[in-house]
């Protein structure tokens, strides 16, 4: 029995997870930096660029991305057989 296709699939799946995670981590970082910038603007101005609704929606998106990042990291750790908790 040849295990090469299984190994190739596993390596391909690990690479896909790494790529998705890398992209989402970058997106999460950019969104966090935007939120910090908007918070600084809000503190120094009489108005806010983002309404409370938009700021809340952005925070919800950050939470969703963070959860997906964690889930993908757990899948990646399992596939790569990294030491668990």
PDB file of N, CA and C in Angstrom:
ATOM      1  N   UNK A   1       0.842  -1.184   0.000  1.00  0.00           N
ATOM      2  CA  UNK A   1       0.000   0.000   0.000  1.00  0.00           C
ATOM      3  C   UNK A   1       0.886   1.246   0.000  1.00  0.00           C
ATOM      4  N   UNK A   2       0.576   2.179  -0.855  1.00  0.00           N
ATOM      5  CA  UNK A   2       1.385   3.382  -1.008  1.00  0.00           C
ATOM      6  C   UNK A   2       0.776   4.522  -0.203  1.00  0.00           C
ATOM      7  N   UNK A   3       1.562   5.108   0.692  1.00  0.00           N
ATOM      8  CA  UNK A   3       1.058   6.205   1.527  1.00  0.00           C
ATOM      9  C   UNK A   3       1.436   7.573   0.973  1.00  0.00           C
ATOM     10  N   UNK A   4       2.118   7.609  -0.171  1.00  0.00           N
ATOM     11  CA  UNK A   4       2.541   8.892  -0.750  1.00  0.00           C
ATOM     12  C   UNK A   4       1.370   9.816  -1.058  1.00  0.00           C
ATOM     13  N   UNK A   5       0.272   9.336  -1.677  1.00  0.00           N
ATOM     14  CA  UNK A   5      -0.849  10.257  -1.931  1.00  0.00           C
ATOM     15  C   UNK A   5      -1.429  10.844  -0.650  1.00  0.00           C
ATOM     16  N   UNK A   6      -1.472  10.045   0.413  1.00  0.00           N
ATOM     17  CA  UNK A   6      -1.985  10.532   1.691  1.00  0.00           C
ATOM     18  C   UNK A   6      -1.068  11.624   2.243  1.00  0.00           C
ATOM     19  N   UNK A   7       0.227  11.415   2.156  1.00  0.00           N
ATOM     20  CA  UNK A   7       1.185  12.413   2.637  1.00  0.00           C
ATOM     21  C   UNK A   7       1.085  13.679   1.793  1.00  0.00           C
ATOM     22  N   UNK A   8       0.991  13.506   0.476  1.00  0.00           N
ATOM     23  CA  UNK A   8       0.859  14.673  -0.395  1.00  0.00           C
ATOM     24  C   UNK A   8      -0.398  15.463  -0.065  1.00  0.00           C
ATOM     25  N   UNK A   9      -1.502  14.759   0.169  1.00  0.00           N
ATOM     26  CA  UNK A   9      -2.752  15.436   0.518  1.00  0.00           C
ATOM     27  C   UNK A   9      -2.607  16.173   1.842  1.00  0.00           C
ATOM     28  N   UNK A  10      -1.970  15.513   2.818  1.00  0.00           N
ATOM     29  CA  UNK A  10      -1.787  16.135   4.130  1.00  0.00           C
ATOM     30  C   UNK A  10      -0.921  17.388   4.013  1.00  0.00           C
ATOM     31  N   UNK A  11       0.160  17.298   3.275  1.00  0.00           N
ATOM     32  CA  UNK A  11       1.031  18.460   3.084  1.00  0.00           C
ATOM     33  C   UNK A  11       0.302  19.574   2.337  1.00  0.00           C
ATOM     34  N   UNK A  12      -0.508  19.203   1.354  1.00  0.00           N
ATOM     35  CA  UNK A  12      -1.284  20.194   0.608  1.00  0.00           C
ATOM     36  C   UNK A  12      -2.293  20.873   1.530  1.00  0.00           C
ATOM     37  N   UNK A  13      -2.954  20.099   2.372  1.00  0.00           N
ATOM     38  CA  UNK A  13      -3.942  20.650   3.306  1.00  0.00           C
ATOM     39  C   UNK A  13      -3.264  21.573   4.319  1.00  0.00           C
ATOM     40  N   UNK A  14      -2.106  21.186   4.811  1.00  0.00           N
ATOM     41  CA  UNK A  14      -1.355  22.036   5.743  1.00  0.00           C
ATOM     42  C   UNK A  14      -0.999  23.353   5.068  1.00  0.00           C
ATOM     43  N   UNK A  15      -0.527  23.293   3.824  1.00  0.00           N
ATOM     44  CA  UNK A  15      -0.162  24.518   3.109  1.00  0.00           C
ATOM     45  C   UNK A  15      -1.379  25.408   2.886  1.00  0.00           C
ATOM     46  N   UNK A  16      -2.535  24.818   2.570  1.00  0.00           N
ATOM     47  CA  UNK A  16      -3.763  25.604   2.403  1.00  0.00           C
ATOM     48  C   UNK A  16      -4.131  26.313   3.700  1.00  0.00           C
ATOM     49  N   UNK A  17      -4.058  25.588   4.810  1.00  0.00           N
ATOM     50  CA  UNK A  17      -4.384  26.193   6.100  1.00  0.00           C
ATOM     51  C   UNK A  17      -3.410  27.311   6.452  1.00  0.00           C
ATOM     52  N   UNK A  18      -2.136  27.094   6.180  1.00  0.00           N
ATOM     53  CA  UNK A  18      -1.130  28.128   6.447  1.00  0.00           C
ATOM     54  C   UNK A  18      -1.424  29.377   5.620  1.00  0.00           C
ATOM     55  N   UNK A  19      -1.738  29.186   4.348  1.00  0.00           N
ATOM     56  CA  UNK A  19      -2.030  30.329   3.475  1.00  0.00           C
ATOM     57  C   UNK A  19      -3.272  31.088   3.936  1.00  0.00           C
ATOM     58  N   UNK A  20      -4.352  30.361   4.255  1.00  0.00           N
ATOM     59  CA  UNK A  20      -5.581  31.008   4.728  1.00  0.00           C
ATOM     60  C   UNK A  20      -5.337  31.739   6.040  1.00  0.00           C
ATOM     61  N   UNK A  21      -4.627  31.090   6.935  1.00  0.00           N
ATOM     62  CA  UNK A  21      -4.353  31.692   8.238  1.00  0.00           C
ATOM     63  C   UNK A  21      -3.491  32.943   8.088  1.00  0.00           C
ATOM     64  N   UNK A  22      -2.486  32.880   7.244  1.00  0.00           N
ATOM     65  CA  UNK A  22      -1.618  34.036   7.020  1.00  0.00           C
ATOM     66  C   UNK A  22      -2.416  35.226   6.484  1.00  0.00           C
ATOM     67  N   UNK A  23      -3.286  34.977   5.531  1.00  0.00           N
ATOM     68  CA  UNK A  23      -4.108  36.044   4.957  1.00  0.00           C
ATOM     69  C   UNK A  23      -5.027  36.649   6.004  1.00  0.00           C
ATOM     70  N   UNK A  24      -5.694  35.792   6.774  1.00  0.00           N
ATOM     71  CA  UNK A  24      -6.631  36.302   7.781  1.00  0.00           C
ATOM     72  C   UNK A  24      -5.911  36.996   8.925  1.00  0.00           C
ATOM     73  N   UNK A  25      -4.737  36.520   9.300  1.00  0.00           N
ATOM     74  CA  UNK A  25      -3.976  37.210  10.346  1.00  0.00           C
ATOM     75  C   UNK A  25      -3.587  38.612   9.889  1.00  0.00           C
ATOM     76  N   UNK A  26      -3.184  38.739   8.636  1.00  0.00           N
ATOM     77  CA  UNK A  26      -2.845  40.063   8.108  1.00  0.00           C
ATOM     78  C   UNK A  26      -4.083  40.963   8.098  1.00  0.00           C
ATOM     79  N   UNK A  27      -5.214  40.432   7.653  1.00  0.00           N
ATOM     80  CA  UNK A  27      -6.459  41.209   7.631  1.00  0.00           C
ATOM     81  C   UNK A  27      -6.850  41.644   9.030  1.00  0.00           C
ATOM     82  N   UNK A  28      -6.737  40.743   9.992  1.00  0.00           N
ATOM     83  CA  UNK A  28      -7.072  41.067  11.376  1.00  0.00           C
ATOM     84  C   UNK A  28      -6.161  42.169  11.908  1.00  0.00           C
ATOM     85  N   UNK A  29      -4.878  42.090  11.584  1.00  0.00           N
ATOM     86  CA  UNK A  29      -3.934  43.117  12.028  1.00  0.00           C
ATOM     87  C   UNK A  29      -4.284  44.476  11.432  1.00  0.00           C
ATOM     88  N   UNK A  30      -4.598  44.522  10.147  1.00  0.00           N
ATOM     89  CA  UNK A  30      -4.957  45.789   9.498  1.00  0.00           C
ATOM     90  C   UNK A  30      -6.219  46.365  10.127  1.00  0.00           C
ATOM     91  N   UNK A  31      -7.216  45.516  10.379  1.00  0.00           N
ATOM     92  CA  UNK A  31      -8.458  45.991  10.993  1.00  0.00           C
ATOM     93  C   UNK A  31      -8.205  46.525  12.399  1.00  0.00           C
ATOM     94  N   UNK A  32      -7.355  45.857  13.152  1.00  0.00           N
ATOM     95  CA  UNK A  32      -7.036  46.324  14.504  1.00  0.00           C
ATOM     96  C   UNK A  32      -6.330  47.679  14.457  1.00  0.00           C
ATOM     97  N   UNK A  33      -5.416  47.842  13.508  1.00  0.00           N
ATOM     98  CA  UNK A  33      -4.729  49.127  13.367  1.00  0.00           C
ATOM     99  C   UNK A  33      -5.707  50.234  12.977  1.00  0.00           C
ATOM    100  N   UNK A  34      -6.669  49.924  12.108  1.00  0.00           N
ATOM    101  CA  UNK A  34      -7.697  50.904  11.744  1.00  0.00           C
ATOM    102  C   UNK A  34      -8.533  51.296  12.952  1.00  0.00           C
ATOM    103  N   UNK A  35      -8.923  50.305  13.741  1.00  0.00           N
ATOM    104  CA  UNK A  35      -9.711  50.611  14.939  1.00  0.00           C
ATOM    105  C   UNK A  35      -8.934  51.498  15.902  1.00  0.00           C
ATOM    106  N   UNK A  36      -7.641  51.233  16.059  1.00  0.00           N
ATOM    107  CA  UNK A  36      -6.816  52.081  16.922  1.00  0.00           C
ATOM    108  C   UNK A  36      -6.730  53.504  16.375  1.00  0.00           C
ATOM    109  N   UNK A  37      -6.551  53.616  15.070  1.00  0.00           N
ATOM    110  CA  UNK A  37      -6.502  54.948  14.452  1.00  0.00           C
ATOM    111  C   UNK A  37      -7.817  55.691  14.642  1.00  0.00           C
ATOM    112  N   UNK A  38      -8.933  55.002  14.429  1.00  0.00           N
ATOM    113  CA  UNK A  38     -10.240  55.638  14.589  1.00  0.00           C
ATOM    114  C   UNK A  38     -10.488  56.040  16.038  1.00  0.00           C
ATOM    115  N   UNK A  39     -10.032  55.211  16.967  1.00  0.00           N
ATOM    116  CA  UNK A  39     -10.191  55.549  18.387  1.00  0.00           C
ATOM    117  C   UNK A  39      -9.378  56.797  18.728  1.00  0.00           C
ATOM    118  N   UNK A  40      -8.184  56.900  18.177  1.00  0.00           N
ATOM    119  CA  UNK A  40      -7.353  58.083  18.426  1.00  0.00           C
ATOM    120  C   UNK A  40      -7.993  59.327  17.823  1.00  0.00           C
ATOM    121  N   UNK A  41      -8.559  59.191  16.633  1.00  0.00           N
ATOM    122  CA  UNK A  41      -9.245  60.325  16.004  1.00  0.00           C
ATOM    123  C   UNK A  41     -10.464  60.738  16.817  1.00  0.00           C
ATOM    124  N   UNK A  42     -11.192  59.754  17.308  1.00  0.00           N
ATOM    125  CA  UNK A  42     -12.399  60.036  18.081  1.00  0.00           C
ATOM    126  C   UNK A  42     -12.051  60.799  19.354  1.00  0.00           C
ATOM    127  N   UNK A  43     -10.961  60.425  20.002  1.00  0.00           N
ATOM    128  CA  UNK A  43     -10.564  61.089  21.244  1.00  0.00           C
ATOM    129  C   UNK A  43     -10.123  62.528  21.010  1.00  0.00           C
ATOM    130  N   UNK A  44      -9.595  62.821  19.822  1.00  0.00           N
ATOM    131  CA  UNK A  44      -9.073  64.153  19.574  1.00  0.00           C
ATOM    132  C   UNK A  44      -9.996  65.055  18.781  1.00  0.00           C
ATOM    133  N   UNK A  45     -11.179  64.562  18.407  1.00  0.00           N
ATOM    134  CA  UNK A  45     -12.070  65.364  17.561  1.00  0.00           C
ATOM    135  C   UNK A  45     -13.476  65.373  18.142  1.00  0.00           C
ATOM    136  N   UNK A  46     -14.251  66.305  17.653  1.00  0.00           N
ATOM    137  CA  UNK A  46     -15.638  66.409  18.098  1.00  0.00           C
ATOM    138  C   UNK A  46     -16.553  65.440  17.354  1.00  0.00           C
ATOM    139  N   UNK A  47     -16.030  64.718  16.406  1.00  0.00           N
ATOM    140  CA  UNK A  47     -16.834  63.781  15.620  1.00  0.00           C
ATOM    141  C   UNK A  47     -16.073  62.473  15.464  1.00  0.00           C
ATOM    142  N   UNK A  48     -16.772  61.458  15.039  1.00  0.00           N
ATOM    143  CA  UNK A  48     -16.158  60.166  14.792  1.00  0.00           C
ATOM    144  C   UNK A  48     -16.358  59.806  13.325  1.00  0.00           C
ATOM    145  N   UNK A  49     -15.301  59.351  12.694  1.00  0.00           N
ATOM    146  CA  UNK A  49     -15.419  58.936  11.294  1.00  0.00           C
ATOM    147  C   UNK A  49     -16.372  57.754  11.184  1.00  0.00           C
ATOM    148  N   UNK A  50     -16.258  56.840  12.119  1.00  0.00           N
ATOM    149  CA  UNK A  50     -17.144  55.676  12.141  1.00  0.00           C
ATOM    150  C   UNK A  50     -18.293  55.936  13.100  1.00  0.00           C
ATOM    151  N   UNK A  51     -19.488  55.606  12.657  1.00  0.00           N
ATOM    152  CA  UNK A  51     -20.612  55.665  13.584  1.00  0.00           C
ATOM    153  C   UNK A  51     -20.456  54.506  14.564  1.00  0.00           C
ATOM    154  N   UNK A  52     -21.178  54.545  15.637  1.00  0.00           N
ATOM    155  CA  UNK A  52     -21.104  53.443  16.610  1.00  0.00           C
ATOM    156  C   UNK A  52     -21.519  52.126  15.954  1.00  0.00           C
ATOM    157  N   UNK A  53     -22.485  52.200  15.044  1.00  0.00           N
ATOM    158  CA  UNK A  53     -22.921  50.995  14.332  1.00  0.00           C
ATOM    159  C   UNK A  53     -21.780  50.420  13.497  1.00  0.00           C
ATOM    160  N   UNK A  54     -21.097  51.274  12.737  1.00  0.00           N
ATOM    161  CA  UNK A  54     -19.995  50.799  11.896  1.00  0.00           C
ATOM    162  C   UNK A  54     -18.826  50.305  12.737  1.00  0.00           C
ATOM    163  N   UNK A  55     -18.545  51.004  13.814  1.00  0.00           N
ATOM    164  CA  UNK A  55     -17.461  50.567  14.692  1.00  0.00           C
ATOM    165  C   UNK A  55     -17.800  49.212  15.305  1.00  0.00           C
ATOM    166  N   UNK A  56     -19.065  49.034  15.702  1.00  0.00           N
ATOM    167  CA  UNK A  56     -19.494  47.746  16.243  1.00  0.00           C
ATOM    168  C   UNK A  56     -19.415  46.643  15.204  1.00  0.00           C
ATOM    169  N   UNK A  57     -19.803  46.956  13.969  1.00  0.00           N
ATOM    170  CA  UNK A  57     -19.726  45.967  12.891  1.00  0.00           C
ATOM    171  C   UNK A  57     -18.279  45.572  12.618  1.00  0.00           C
ATOM    172  N   UNK A  58     -17.380  46.539  12.672  1.00  0.00           N
ATOM    173  CA  UNK A  58     -15.962  46.254  12.476  1.00  0.00           C
ATOM    174  C   UNK A  58     -15.427  45.372  13.605  1.00  0.00           C
ATOM    175  N   UNK A  59     -15.849  45.654  14.829  1.00  0.00           N
ATOM    176  CA  UNK A  59     -15.432  44.816  15.965  1.00  0.00           C
ATOM    177  C   UNK A  59     -15.991  43.398  15.834  1.00  0.00           C
ATOM    178  N   UNK A  60     -17.251  43.268  15.395  1.00  0.00           N
ATOM    179  CA  UNK A  60     -17.827  41.936  15.170  1.00  0.00           C
ATOM    180  C   UNK A  60     -17.015  41.164  14.133  1.00  0.00           C
ATOM    181  N   UNK A  61     -16.615  41.844  13.067  1.00  0.00           N
ATOM    182  CA  UNK A  61     -15.800  41.203  12.038  1.00  0.00           C
ATOM    183  C   UNK A  61     -14.453  40.766  12.608  1.00  0.00           C
ATOM    184  N   UNK A  62     -13.880  41.588  13.470  1.00  0.00           N
ATOM    185  CA  UNK A  62     -12.600  41.231  14.107  1.00  0.00           C
ATOM    186  C   UNK A  62     -12.751  39.974  14.960  1.00  0.00           C
ATOM    187  N   UNK A  63     -13.833  39.914  15.728  1.00  0.00           N
ATOM    188  CA  UNK A  63     -14.071  38.741  16.575  1.00  0.00           C
ATOM    189  C   UNK A  63     -14.238  37.499  15.705  1.00  0.00           C
ATOM    190  N   UNK A  64     -15.013  37.616  14.631  1.00  0.00           N
ATOM    191  CA  UNK A  64     -15.235  36.489  13.723  1.00  0.00           C
ATOM    192  C   UNK A  64     -13.915  36.025  13.104  1.00  0.00           C
ATOM    193  N   UNK A  65     -13.118  36.958  12.625  1.00  0.00           N
ATOM    194  CA  UNK A  65     -11.817  36.607  12.046  1.00  0.00           C
ATOM    195  C   UNK A  65     -10.904  35.956  13.079  1.00  0.00           C
ATOM    196  N   UNK A  66     -10.903  36.484  14.285  1.00  0.00           N
ATOM    197  CA  UNK A  66     -10.054  35.924  15.343  1.00  0.00           C
ATOM    198  C   UNK A  66     -10.456  34.493  15.668  1.00  0.00           C
ATOM    199  N   UNK A  67     -11.752  34.239  15.736  1.00  0.00           N
ATOM    200  CA  UNK A  67     -12.222  32.867  16.004  1.00  0.00           C
ATOM    201  C   UNK A  67     -11.834  31.927  14.874  1.00  0.00           C
ATOM    202  N   UNK A  68     -11.998  32.375  13.631  1.00  0.00           N
ATOM    203  CA  UNK A  68     -11.599  31.547  12.495  1.00  0.00           C
ATOM    204  C   UNK A  68     -10.098  31.301  12.485  1.00  0.00           C
ATOM    205  N   UNK A  69      -9.329  32.307  12.851  1.00  0.00           N
ATOM    206  CA  UNK A  69      -7.877  32.136  12.939  1.00  0.00           C
ATOM    207  C   UNK A  69      -7.525  31.063  13.958  1.00  0.00           C
ATOM    208  N   UNK A  70      -8.179  31.111  15.111  1.00  0.00           N
ATOM    209  CA  UNK A  70      -7.907  30.125  16.159  1.00  0.00           C
ATOM    210  C   UNK A  70      -8.305  28.723  15.697  1.00  0.00           C
ATOM    211  N   UNK A  71      -9.467  28.602  15.060  1.00  0.00           N
ATOM    212  CA  UNK A  71      -9.915  27.295  14.571  1.00  0.00           C
ATOM    213  C   UNK A  71      -8.941  26.738  13.539  1.00  0.00           C
ATOM    214  N   UNK A  72      -8.493  27.579  12.611  1.00  0.00           N
ATOM    215  CA  UNK A  72      -7.530  27.117  11.612  1.00  0.00           C
ATOM    216  C   UNK A  72      -6.192  26.765  12.244  1.00  0.00           C
ATOM    217  N   UNK A  73      -5.779  27.515  13.248  1.00  0.00           N
ATOM    218  CA  UNK A  73      -4.537  27.184  13.938  1.00  0.00           C
ATOM    219  C   UNK A  73      -4.650  25.814  14.604  1.00  0.00           C
ATOM    220  N   UNK A  74      -5.787  25.538  15.234  1.00  0.00           N
ATOM    221  CA  UNK A  74      -5.989  24.233  15.876  1.00  0.00           C
ATOM    222  C   UNK A  74      -5.967  23.106  14.848  1.00  0.00           C
ATOM    223  N   UNK A  75      -6.607  23.314  13.695  1.00  0.00           N
ATOM    224  CA  UNK A  75      -6.581  22.309  12.627  1.00  0.00           C
ATOM    225  C   UNK A  75      -5.155  22.103  12.129  1.00  0.00           C
ATOM    226  N   UNK A  76      -4.444  23.202  11.962  1.00  0.00           N
ATOM    227  CA  UNK A  76      -3.065  23.140  11.490  1.00  0.00           C
ATOM    228  C   UNK A  76      -2.187  22.391  12.486  1.00  0.00           C
ATOM    229  N   UNK A  77      -2.350  22.695  13.757  1.00  0.00           N
ATOM    230  CA  UNK A  77      -1.564  22.017  14.796  1.00  0.00           C
ATOM    231  C   UNK A  77      -1.861  20.524  14.809  1.00  0.00           C
ATOM    232  N   UNK A  78      -3.121  20.172  14.610  1.00  0.00           N
ATOM    233  CA  UNK A  78      -3.500  18.757  14.590  1.00  0.00           C
ATOM    234  C   UNK A  78      -2.903  18.052  13.371  1.00  0.00           C
ATOM    235  N   UNK A  79      -3.024  18.669  12.208  1.00  0.00           N
ATOM    236  CA  UNK A  79      -2.477  18.059  10.992  1.00  0.00           C
ATOM    237  C   UNK A  79      -0.959  17.950  11.043  1.00  0.00           C
ATOM    238  N   UNK A  80      -0.311  18.970  11.567  1.00  0.00           N
ATOM    239  CA  UNK A  80       1.152  18.976  11.635  1.00  0.00           C
ATOM    240  C   UNK A  80       1.666  18.234  12.860  1.00  0.00           C
ATOM    241  N   UNK A  81       0.731  17.753  13.671  1.00  0.00           N
ATOM    242  CA  UNK A  81       1.042  17.015  14.896  1.00  0.00           C
ATOM    243  C   UNK A  81       1.933  17.824  15.830  1.00  0.00           C
ATOM    244  N   UNK A  82       1.555  19.089  16.008  1.00  0.00           N
ATOM    245  CA  UNK A  82       2.253  19.945  16.966  1.00  0.00           C
ATOM    246  C   UNK A  82       1.811  19.569  18.375  1.00  0.00           C
ATOM    247  N   UNK A  83       2.662  19.781  19.373  1.00  0.00           N
ATOM    248  CA  UNK A  83       2.261  19.463  20.743  1.00  0.00           C
ATOM    249  C   UNK A  83       1.028  20.266  21.146  1.00  0.00           C
ATOM    250  N   UNK A  84       0.083  19.597  21.795  1.00  0.00           N
ATOM    251  CA  UNK A  84      -1.157  20.249  22.216  1.00  0.00           C
ATOM    252  C   UNK A  84      -1.019  20.916  23.557  1.00  0.00           C
ATOM    253  N   UNK A  85      -2.179  21.347  24.047  1.00  0.00           N
ATOM    254  CA  UNK A  85      -2.223  22.023  25.353  1.00  0.00           C
ATOM    255  C   UNK A  85      -1.865  21.059  26.456  1.00  0.00           C
TER     256      UNK A  85
END
